[in-house]
Amino acid sequence: MAALKTPTLNYTAEQLRGDVFGGLTAAVVMLPLSLAFGVASGLGAIAGLYGAVAVGLLTALGGGSTTQISGPTAPLSVAMSVVVVDYAQGDVRKALFIMVLAGALQILLGLLRLGSFVAYTPYPVVSGFTSAVGVIIIVVQLIPLLGHEVALGGVAASISALPDAISGVDTSAAALGILAIAVCLFWPRRLARILPPSVGALLVATVVSVLWIDDVDVIGEVPSGLPDLVMPSFDWADIGGALPSAVTLALLGSINSLLTARVADSMTRDSHQPNRELIGVGAANCLSAFIGAVPGAGATSATVANVKAGGRSRVSGTLCALVLGALVLGLGRFAEVIPHPVLAGILIKIGFDIIDWQYLVRVRRTQFDQYAVMGLTLGLSVVSDLLLAVGAGLLAAAMTASRQFERLELDNAVSTPLLDMTFLNQPDAADETGGPAIPSLDLDGPDPFTARTGLLSLRGTYTAASSIKLFNAINHDVEEHEVVIFDFTDTRYMDDSAAYMVGQLVDVAVESGARCIVMGLEGSQATSVRELNVLRSVPAENFVDDLDGARAVARRLLDGSDGEA
């Protein structure tokens, strides 16, 4: 029977081995992170584990990536802490309703097939966002590292409370936190292949606390077993405050998941389904809220660990969640003795690693506008909120990209005067009978170097980015000729703004008394131009396919044989 199933499922014993190692490795990585992120979110350590199990299992089975490990993440834990404090004001059930609403919005984004657009997020925005999350985690966790409770109110509150925390530092707590950081930094590489540094730090610092230090703040009583059902509460009068918070969670979770899926794809050379991923993680967050879990998304560190250990299918993600689930059933009494400063130290190391140092150290080699986008996103994320920062970063990135497109598009537009003696006196191509080419008329004029015809070549792509400057740069050229040839032969794409710009140029030429010829208008570039009817003032007989056709029409127009000379 096994021999028959293997070819059908295309799943070998070697793949199973890789998935088992990948799932176990990811579970080891997720254990301390989910505890720490649960505390950071304001919902509690066990809520972090519940999120790792529920979100991890549901997205492994129904998400759009076969190798991604999902669970509590740094961006979502930071955002959820803001929801708990600022919106819900400590009411967990109100905060969980925001989580349900955010999950529903993620499902809607997936159904509307908007997941693919996350791939267009510029790297400076991603870098600024991730670096800001790292900075926020470090600043917020400095207070518990020094032996005090987390300051409610985010970065501003933490900075305000920092002087008092330093003056009243709990040396025992600070020593444990620093020990956890040191273990993370100096954990031997050989051991890291078996046990991640974060797990080693959790074990070493907790053992030291249990054996020698008993006066530090610990997690305390943690329920074990299956979670209780929690009913989120909501008052429709609060919808104005609830919706922005839900949108923030939904967008952060979506970006987090899809960017992590891209990381997994780059390692496995596979491809994920972004819209299915949004629907899967959205549904997981909706259901997880009813057990009081922390919202989840793609966990980059666990995903990388899974892939590096050999995980290549949904089996690894499912196994990771099941292992954590088994730990939840009996982990409570062991987790109760974990000191808060130890988790703070682990989180500070994670925050340091999250900061995009590779991009920051190359600032001098980076274009200023790209660095400005990254700096704007990072700064607003720290002093304001993450959603506003991402929105502002995307807007700034779009503006800087438009400037680049403007330069490229302006460079591709060429206005060339065509001398009568060279253009009009060129012989035509051989006639259809195969006879000799017929020379053009010898158009006598007082100046053999007269250029009564102008050629405007629009090569490449044209968008709103360059339409205004292109019009200002060229409109005077079209007024200087009696005949203007608009060459679309090498035009690849033209949006509506650029099409209207062409129509304005034609109108300027006509108003100045010039006649217009349209050459090579066909294919995709013709769609906007023809649909918007911007060339309505150009007679149908003045549309030609190539330069020979344009030459013949130009002769007719300049000769006056059309009755308009």
Coordinates of N, CA and C in Angstrom, one line a residue, residues 270-430:
D270 N 10.7 28.1 -4.5 CA 9.3 27.8 -4.7 C 8.5 29.1 -4.8
S271 N 7.2 29.0 -4.9 CA 6.4 30.2 -5.0 C 5.1 30.0 -4.1
H272 N 4.8 31.0 -3.3 CA 3.6 30.9 -2.5 C 2.4 31.6 -3.2
Q273 N 1.2 31.3 -2.6 CA 0.0 31.9 -3.1 C -0.4 33.0 -2.2
P274 N -0.2 34.3 -2.5 CA -0.4 35.4 -1.6 C -1.8 35.6 -1.1
N275 N -2.7 35.4 -2.0 CA -4.1 35.6 -1.6 C -4.6 34.5 -0.7
R276 N -4.2 33.3 -1.0 CA -4.6 32.2 -0.1 C -3.9 32.3 1.3
E277 N -2.7 32.9 1.3 CA -2.0 33.1 2.5 C -2.8 34.1 3.4
L278 N -3.3 35.2 2.8 CA -4.0 36.2 3.5 C -5.3 35.6 4.1
I279 N -6.0 34.8 3.3 CA -7.3 34.2 3.8 C -7.0 33.2 4.9
G280 N -5.9 32.4 4.8 CA -5.5 31.5 5.8 C -5.2 32.1 7.1
V281 N -4.3 33.1 7.1 CA -3.8 33.8 8.3 C -4.9 34.6 8.9
G282 N -5.8 35.2 8.0 CA -6.9 35.9 8.5 C -7.9 35.1 9.3
A283 N -8.2 33.9 8.7 CA -9.1 33.0 9.4 C -8.5 32.5 10.7
A284 N -7.2 32.2 10.7 CA -6.5 31.8 11.9 C -6.6 32.8 13.0
N285 N -6.4 34.1 12.7 CA -6.4 35.1 13.7 C -7.9 35.3 14.2
C286 N -8.8 35.2 13.4 CA -10.2 35.3 13.8 C -10.5 34.2 14.9
L287 N -10.2 33.0 14.5 CA -10.5 31.9 15.4 C -9.6 31.9 16.7
S288 N -8.4 32.4 16.6 CA -7.5 32.4 17.7 C -7.9 33.4 18.8
A289 N -8.6 34.4 18.3 CA -9.1 35.4 19.3 C -10.1 34.8 20.3
F290 N -10.8 33.8 19.9 CA -11.8 33.2 20.8 C -11.1 32.3 21.9
I291 N -9.8 32.1 21.8 CA -9.1 31.4 22.9 C -8.1 32.3 23.6
G292 N -8.2 33.6 23.3 CA -7.4 34.6 24.0 C -6.0 34.6 23.5
A293 N -5.7 34.2 22.3 CA -4.3 34.1 21.8 C -3.8 35.4 21.2
V294 N -2.5 35.5 21.1 CA -1.9 36.6 20.4 C -2.0 36.4 18.9
P295 N -2.3 37.5 18.2 CA -2.4 37.4 16.7 C -1.1 37.0 16.1
G296 N -1.1 36.3 15.0 CA 0.1 35.8 14.4 C 0.3 36.1 12.9
A297 N 1.4 35.9 12.4 CA 1.8 36.1 11.0 C 3.0 35.2 10.7
G298 N 3.6 35.4 9.5 CA 4.7 34.6 9.2 C 5.9 35.0 10.1
A299 N 6.5 34.0 10.8 CA 7.6 34.2 11.7 C 8.9 33.9 11.0
T300 N 9.6 35.0 10.6 CA 10.8 34.9 9.8 C 11.8 33.9 10.3
S301 N 12.2 34.1 11.6 CA 13.3 33.3 12.2 C 12.9 31.8 12.2
A302 N 11.7 31.5 12.6 CA 11.3 30.1 12.6 C 11.2 29.5 11.2
T303 N 10.7 30.4 10.3 CA 10.6 29.9 8.9 C 12.0 29.6 8.3
V304 N 12.9 30.5 8.6 CA 14.3 30.2 8.1 C 14.9 28.9 8.7
A305 N 14.6 28.8 10.1 CA 15.1 27.6 10.7 C 14.5 26.3 10.2
N306 N 13.2 26.4 9.9 CA 12.5 25.2 9.3 C 13.1 24.9 7.9
V307 N 13.3 25.8 7.1 CA 13.8 25.6 5.7 C 15.3 25.0 5.8
K308 N 16.1 25.7 6.6 CA 17.5 25.2 6.8 C 17.6 23.8 7.3
A309 N 16.7 23.4 8.2 CA 16.7 22.1 8.7 C 16.1 21.0 7.8
G310 N 15.5 21.4 6.7 CA 15.0 20.5 5.7 C 13.5 20.5 5.5
G311 N 12.8 21.4 6.2 CA 11.4 21.4 6.0 C 11.0 21.9 4.6
R312 N 10.1 21.1 3.9 CA 9.8 21.5 2.5 C 8.3 21.3 2.2
S313 N 7.5 21.0 3.2 CA 6.1 20.9 3.0 C 5.3 21.3 4.2
R314 N 4.0 21.2 4.1 CA 3.1 21.6 5.2 C 3.2 20.7 6.4
V315 N 3.8 19.6 6.2 CA 4.0 18.7 7.3 C 4.9 19.3 8.4
S316 N 5.9 20.0 8.0 CA 6.8 20.6 9.0 C 6.1 21.7 9.9
G317 N 5.3 22.6 9.2 CA 4.6 23.6 10.0 C 3.5 22.9 10.9
T318 N 2.9 21.9 10.4 CA 1.9 21.2 11.2 C 2.5 20.6 12.4
L319 N 3.7 19.9 12.2 CA 4.4 19.3 13.3 C 4.9 20.3 14.3
C320 N 5.4 21.4 13.9 CA 5.8 22.5 14.8 C 4.7 22.9 15.7
A321 N 3.5 23.1 15.2 CA 2.3 23.5 16.0 C 1.9 22.4 16.9
L322 N 2.0 21.2 16.5 CA 1.6 20.1 17.3 C 2.5 19.9 18.5
V323 N 3.8 20.0 18.2 CA 4.8 19.9 19.3 C 4.6 21.0 20.3
L324 N 4.4 22.3 19.9 CA 4.1 23.3 20.8 C 2.8 23.1 21.6
G325 N 1.8 22.5 20.9 CA 0.5 22.2 21.5 C 0.7 21.2 22.7
A326 N 1.6 20.2 22.4 CA 1.9 19.2 23.4 C 2.6 19.8 24.6
L327 N 3.4 20.8 24.4 CA 4.1 21.5 25.5 C 3.2 22.3 26.3
V328 N 2.2 22.9 25.6 CA 1.2 23.8 26.3 C 0.4 22.9 27.3
L329 N 0.1 21.7 27.0 CA -0.7 20.9 27.9 C 0.0 20.6 29.2
G330 N 1.4 20.7 29.2 CA 2.0 20.4 30.5 C 3.2 21.4 30.8
L331 N 3.2 22.5 30.1 CA 4.3 23.4 30.2 C 4.1 24.5 31.4
G332 N 2.9 24.7 31.8 CA 2.6 25.8 32.6 C 3.5 25.9 33.9
R333 N 3.6 24.8 34.6 CA 4.4 24.8 35.9 C 5.9 25.1 35.6
F334 N 6.4 24.8 34.4 CA 7.8 25.1 34.2 C 8.0 26.5 33.7
A335 N 7.0 27.1 33.0 CA 7.1 28.5 32.6 C 6.9 29.5 33.7
E336 N 6.3 29.0 34.8 CA 6.0 30.0 35.9 C 7.2 30.6 36.5
V337 N 8.4 29.9 36.4 CA 9.6 30.4 37.1 C 10.4 31.3 36.2
I338 N 10.0 31.5 34.9 CA 10.8 32.2 34.0 C 10.8 33.7 34.4
P339 N 11.9 34.4 34.7 CA 11.9 35.8 35.1 C 11.6 36.7 33.9
H340 N 10.9 37.8 34.1 CA 10.6 38.8 33.1 C 11.8 39.4 32.5
P341 N 12.8 39.7 33.4 CA 14.1 40.3 32.8 C 14.8 39.4 31.8
V342 N 14.6 38.1 32.0 CA 15.2 37.1 31.0 C 14.5 37.2 29.7
L343 N 13.2 37.3 29.7 CA 12.4 37.5 28.4 C 12.8 38.8 27.8
A344 N 12.9 39.8 28.6 CA 13.3 41.2 28.1 C 14.6 41.1 27.5
G345 N 15.6 40.4 28.1 CA 16.9 40.3 27.4 C 16.9 39.6 26.1
I346 N 16.1 38.5 26.0 CA 15.9 37.8 24.8 C 15.3 38.7 23.7
L347 N 14.3 39.5 24.1 CA 13.6 40.4 23.2 C 14.5 41.5 22.7
I348 N 15.4 42.0 23.6 CA 16.3 43.1 23.2 C 17.3 42.5 22.1
K349 N 17.8 41.3 22.3 CA 18.6 40.7 21.3 C 17.9 40.5 20.0
I350 N 16.6 40.1 20.1 CA 15.8 39.9 18.9 C 15.6 41.3 18.2
G351 N 15.3 42.3 19.0 CA 15.2 43.6 18.4 C 16.4 44.1 17.7
F352 N 17.6 43.8 18.3 CA 18.8 44.2 17.7 C 19.0 43.5 16.4
D353 N 18.7 42.2 16.3 CA 18.8 41.5 15.1 C 17.9 41.9 14.0
I354 N 16.7 42.4 14.4 CA 15.7 42.8 13.5 C 16.1 44.0 12.7
I355 N 16.8 44.9 13.4 CA 17.3 46.2 12.7 C 18.1 45.8 11.5
D356 N 17.8 46.5 10.4 CA 18.5 46.2 9.1 C 19.8 46.9 9.1
W357 N 20.8 46.3 9.8 CA 22.1 46.9 9.8 C 22.8 46.8 8.5
Q358 N 22.5 45.8 7.7 CA 23.2 45.7 6.4 C 22.8 46.8 5.5
Y359 N 21.6 47.3 5.6 CA 21.2 48.5 4.8 C 21.7 49.8 5.4
L360 N 21.7 49.9 6.7 CA 22.1 51.1 7.4 C 23.6 51.4 7.2
V361 N 24.4 50.4 7.2 CA 25.9 50.6 7.1 C 26.2 51.0 5.6
R362 N 25.3 50.9 4.7 CA 25.6 51.2 3.3 C 24.9 52.5 2.9
V363 N 24.6 53.4 4.0 CA 23.9 54.6 3.7 C 24.6 55.5 2.7
R364 N 25.9 55.6 2.9 CA 26.7 56.5 2.0 C 26.7 56.0 0.5
R365 N 26.4 54.8 0.3 CA 26.4 54.2 -1.0 C 24.9 54.2 -1.6
T366 N 24.0 54.6 -0.8 CA 22.6 54.6 -1.2 C 22.2 55.9 -1.7
Q367 N 21.3 55.9 -2.7 CA 20.8 57.2 -3.2 C 20.0 57.9 -2.1
F368 N 20.2 59.2 -2.0 CA 19.7 60.0 -0.9 C 18.1 59.8 -0.8
D369 N 17.4 59.8 -1.9 CA 16.0 59.7 -1.8 C 15.5 58.4 -1.3
Q370 N 16.3 57.3 -1.6 CA 16.0 56.0 -1.0 C 16.2 55.9 0.5
Y371 N 17.3 56.5 0.9 CA 17.6 56.6 2.3 C 16.6 57.5 3.0
A372 N 16.1 58.5 2.4 CA 15.1 59.4 3.0 C 13.8 58.6 3.2
V373 N 13.4 57.8 2.3 CA 12.2 57.0 2.5 C 12.4 56.0 3.6
M374 N 13.5 55.4 3.7 CA 13.8 54.5 4.9 C 13.7 55.3 6.2
G375 N 14.4 56.4 6.2 CA 14.5 57.2 7.4 C 13.1 57.7 7.9
L376 N 12.3 58.1 6.9 CA 10.9 58.6 7.2 C 10.1 57.5 7.8
T377 N 10.1 56.3 7.2 CA 9.4 55.2 7.7 C 9.8 54.8 9.1
L378 N 11.1 54.8 9.3 CA 11.6 54.4 10.6 C 11.2 55.4 11.7
G379 N 11.4 56.7 11.3 CA 11.2 57.8 12.3 C 9.7 57.8 12.7
L380 N 8.8 57.8 11.7 CA 7.4 57.8 12.0 C 6.9 56.6 12.7
S381 N 7.5 55.4 12.5 CA 7.1 54.2 13.2 C 7.4 54.3 14.7
V382 N 8.5 55.0 15.0 CA 9.0 55.1 16.4 C 8.2 56.1 17.1
V383 N 8.0 57.3 16.5 CA 7.3 58.4 17.2 C 5.8 58.5 17.0
S384 N 5.3 57.8 16.0 CA 3.9 57.8 15.7 C 3.3 56.4 15.8
D385 N 2.7 55.9 14.7 CA 2.3 54.6 14.7 C 2.7 53.9 13.4
L386 N 2.7 52.5 13.4 CA 3.3 51.8 12.3 C 2.5 51.9 11.0
L387 N 1.2 52.0 11.1 CA 0.4 52.1 9.9 C 0.6 53.4 9.2
L388 N 0.6 54.5 9.9 CA 0.9 55.8 9.4 C 2.3 55.8 8.7
A389 N 3.2 55.2 9.4 CA 4.6 55.2 8.9 C 4.7 54.4 7.6
V390 N 4.1 53.3 7.5 CA 4.1 52.5 6.2 C 3.4 53.3 5.1
G391 N 2.2 53.9 5.4 CA 1.5 54.7 4.4 C 2.4 55.8 3.9
A392 N 3.0 56.6 4.8 CA 3.8 57.7 4.5 C 5.1 57.2 3.7
G393 N 5.6 56.1 4.1 CA 6.8 55.5 3.4 C 6.4 55.1 1.9
L394 N 5.2 54.5 1.8 CA 4.8 54.1 0.4 C 4.6 55.3 -0.4
L395 N 4.0 56.4 0.1 CA 3.8 57.6 -0.6 C 5.1 58.3 -1.0
A396 N 6.0 58.3 -0.1 CA 7.3 58.9 -0.4 C 8.1 58.1 -1.4
A397 N 8.0 56.8 -1.3 CA 8.6 55.9 -2.3 C 8.0 56.1 -3.7
A398 N 6.7 56.3 -3.7 CA 6.0 56.5 -5.0 C 6.5 57.8 -5.6
M399 N 6.7 58.8 -4.8 CA 7.1 60.1 -5.3 C 8.5 60.1 -5.8
T400 N 9.4 59.4 -5.1 CA 10.8 59.3 -5.6 C 10.9 58.4 -6.8
A401 N 10.1 57.4 -6.9 CA 10.1 56.6 -8.1 C 9.6 57.4 -9.3
S402 N 8.6 58.2 -9.1 CA 8.0 59.1 -10.1 C 9.1 60.0 -10.7
R403 N 10.0 60.5 -9.8 CA 11.1 61.4 -10.2 C 12.0 60.6 -11.1
Q404 N 12.3 59.4 -10.8 CA 13.2 58.5 -11.6 C 12.6 58.3 -13.0
F405 N 11.3 57.9 -12.9 CA 10.6 57.7 -14.2 C 10.5 58.9 -15.1
E406 N 10.4 60.1 -14.4 CA 10.3 61.3 -15.1 C 11.6 61.5 -15.9
R407 N 12.7 61.3 -15.3 CA 14.0 61.5 -16.0 C 14.1 60.5 -17.1
L408 N 13.8 59.3 -16.9 CA 13.9 58.3 -18.0 C 13.0 58.6 -19.1
E409 N 11.8 59.0 -18.8 CA 10.8 59.2 -19.9 C 11.2 60.5 -20.7
L410 N 11.7 61.5 -20.0 CA 12.1 62.7 -20.7 C 13.3 62.4 -21.6
D411 N 14.2 61.6 -21.2 CA 15.3 61.2 -22.0 C 14.9 60.5 -23.3
N412 N 13.8 59.7 -23.2 CA 13.4 58.9 -24.4 C 12.5 59.7 -25.4
A413 N 12.2 60.9 -25.0 CA 11.4 61.7 -26.0 C 12.4 62.6 -26.8
V414 N 12.4 62.5 -28.1 CA 13.3 63.2 -28.9 C 12.6 64.0 -30.0
S415 N 12.8 65.3 -30.0 CA 12.3 66.2 -31.0 C 13.4 66.6 -32.0
T416 N 13.1 66.2 -33.3 CA 14.2 66.4 -34.3 C 13.6 67.1 -35.5
P417 N 14.3 68.3 -35.9 CA 13.9 69.0 -37.1 C 14.4 68.2 -38.3
L418 N 13.6 68.0 -39.3 CA 13.9 67.3 -40.6 C 14.1 68.3 -41.7
L419 N 15.4 68.4 -42.2 CA 15.7 69.3 -43.3 C 15.0 68.9 -44.5
D420 N 14.4 69.9 -45.2 CA 13.7 69.6 -46.5 C 14.6 68.8 -47.4
M421 N 15.9 69.3 -47.5 CA 16.8 68.8 -48.6 C 17.1 67.3 -48.3
T422 N 17.0 66.9 -47.1 CA 17.4 65.5 -46.8 C 16.1 64.6 -46.6
F423 N 15.1 65.2 -45.9 CA 13.9 64.4 -45.7 C 12.9 64.3 -46.9
L424 N 12.6 65.4 -47.4 CA 11.6 65.4 -48.5 C 12.2 65.0 -49.8
N425 N 13.5 65.1 -50.0 CA 14.1 64.7 -51.3 C 14.6 63.2 -51.2
Q426 N 14.4 62.5 -50.1 CA 14.7 61.1 -50.1 C 13.9 60.3 -51.1
P427 N 14.4 59.3 -51.8 CA 13.6 58.5 -52.7 C 12.7 57.6 -51.9
D428 N 11.5 57.4 -52.4 CA 10.6 56.5 -51.8 C 11.0 55.0 -52.1
A429 N 10.4 54.1 -51.3 CA 10.7 52.7 -51.6 C 10.1 52.3 -52.9
A430 N 10.6 51.2 -53.4 CA 10.2 50.7 -54.8 C 8.7 50.5 -54.7

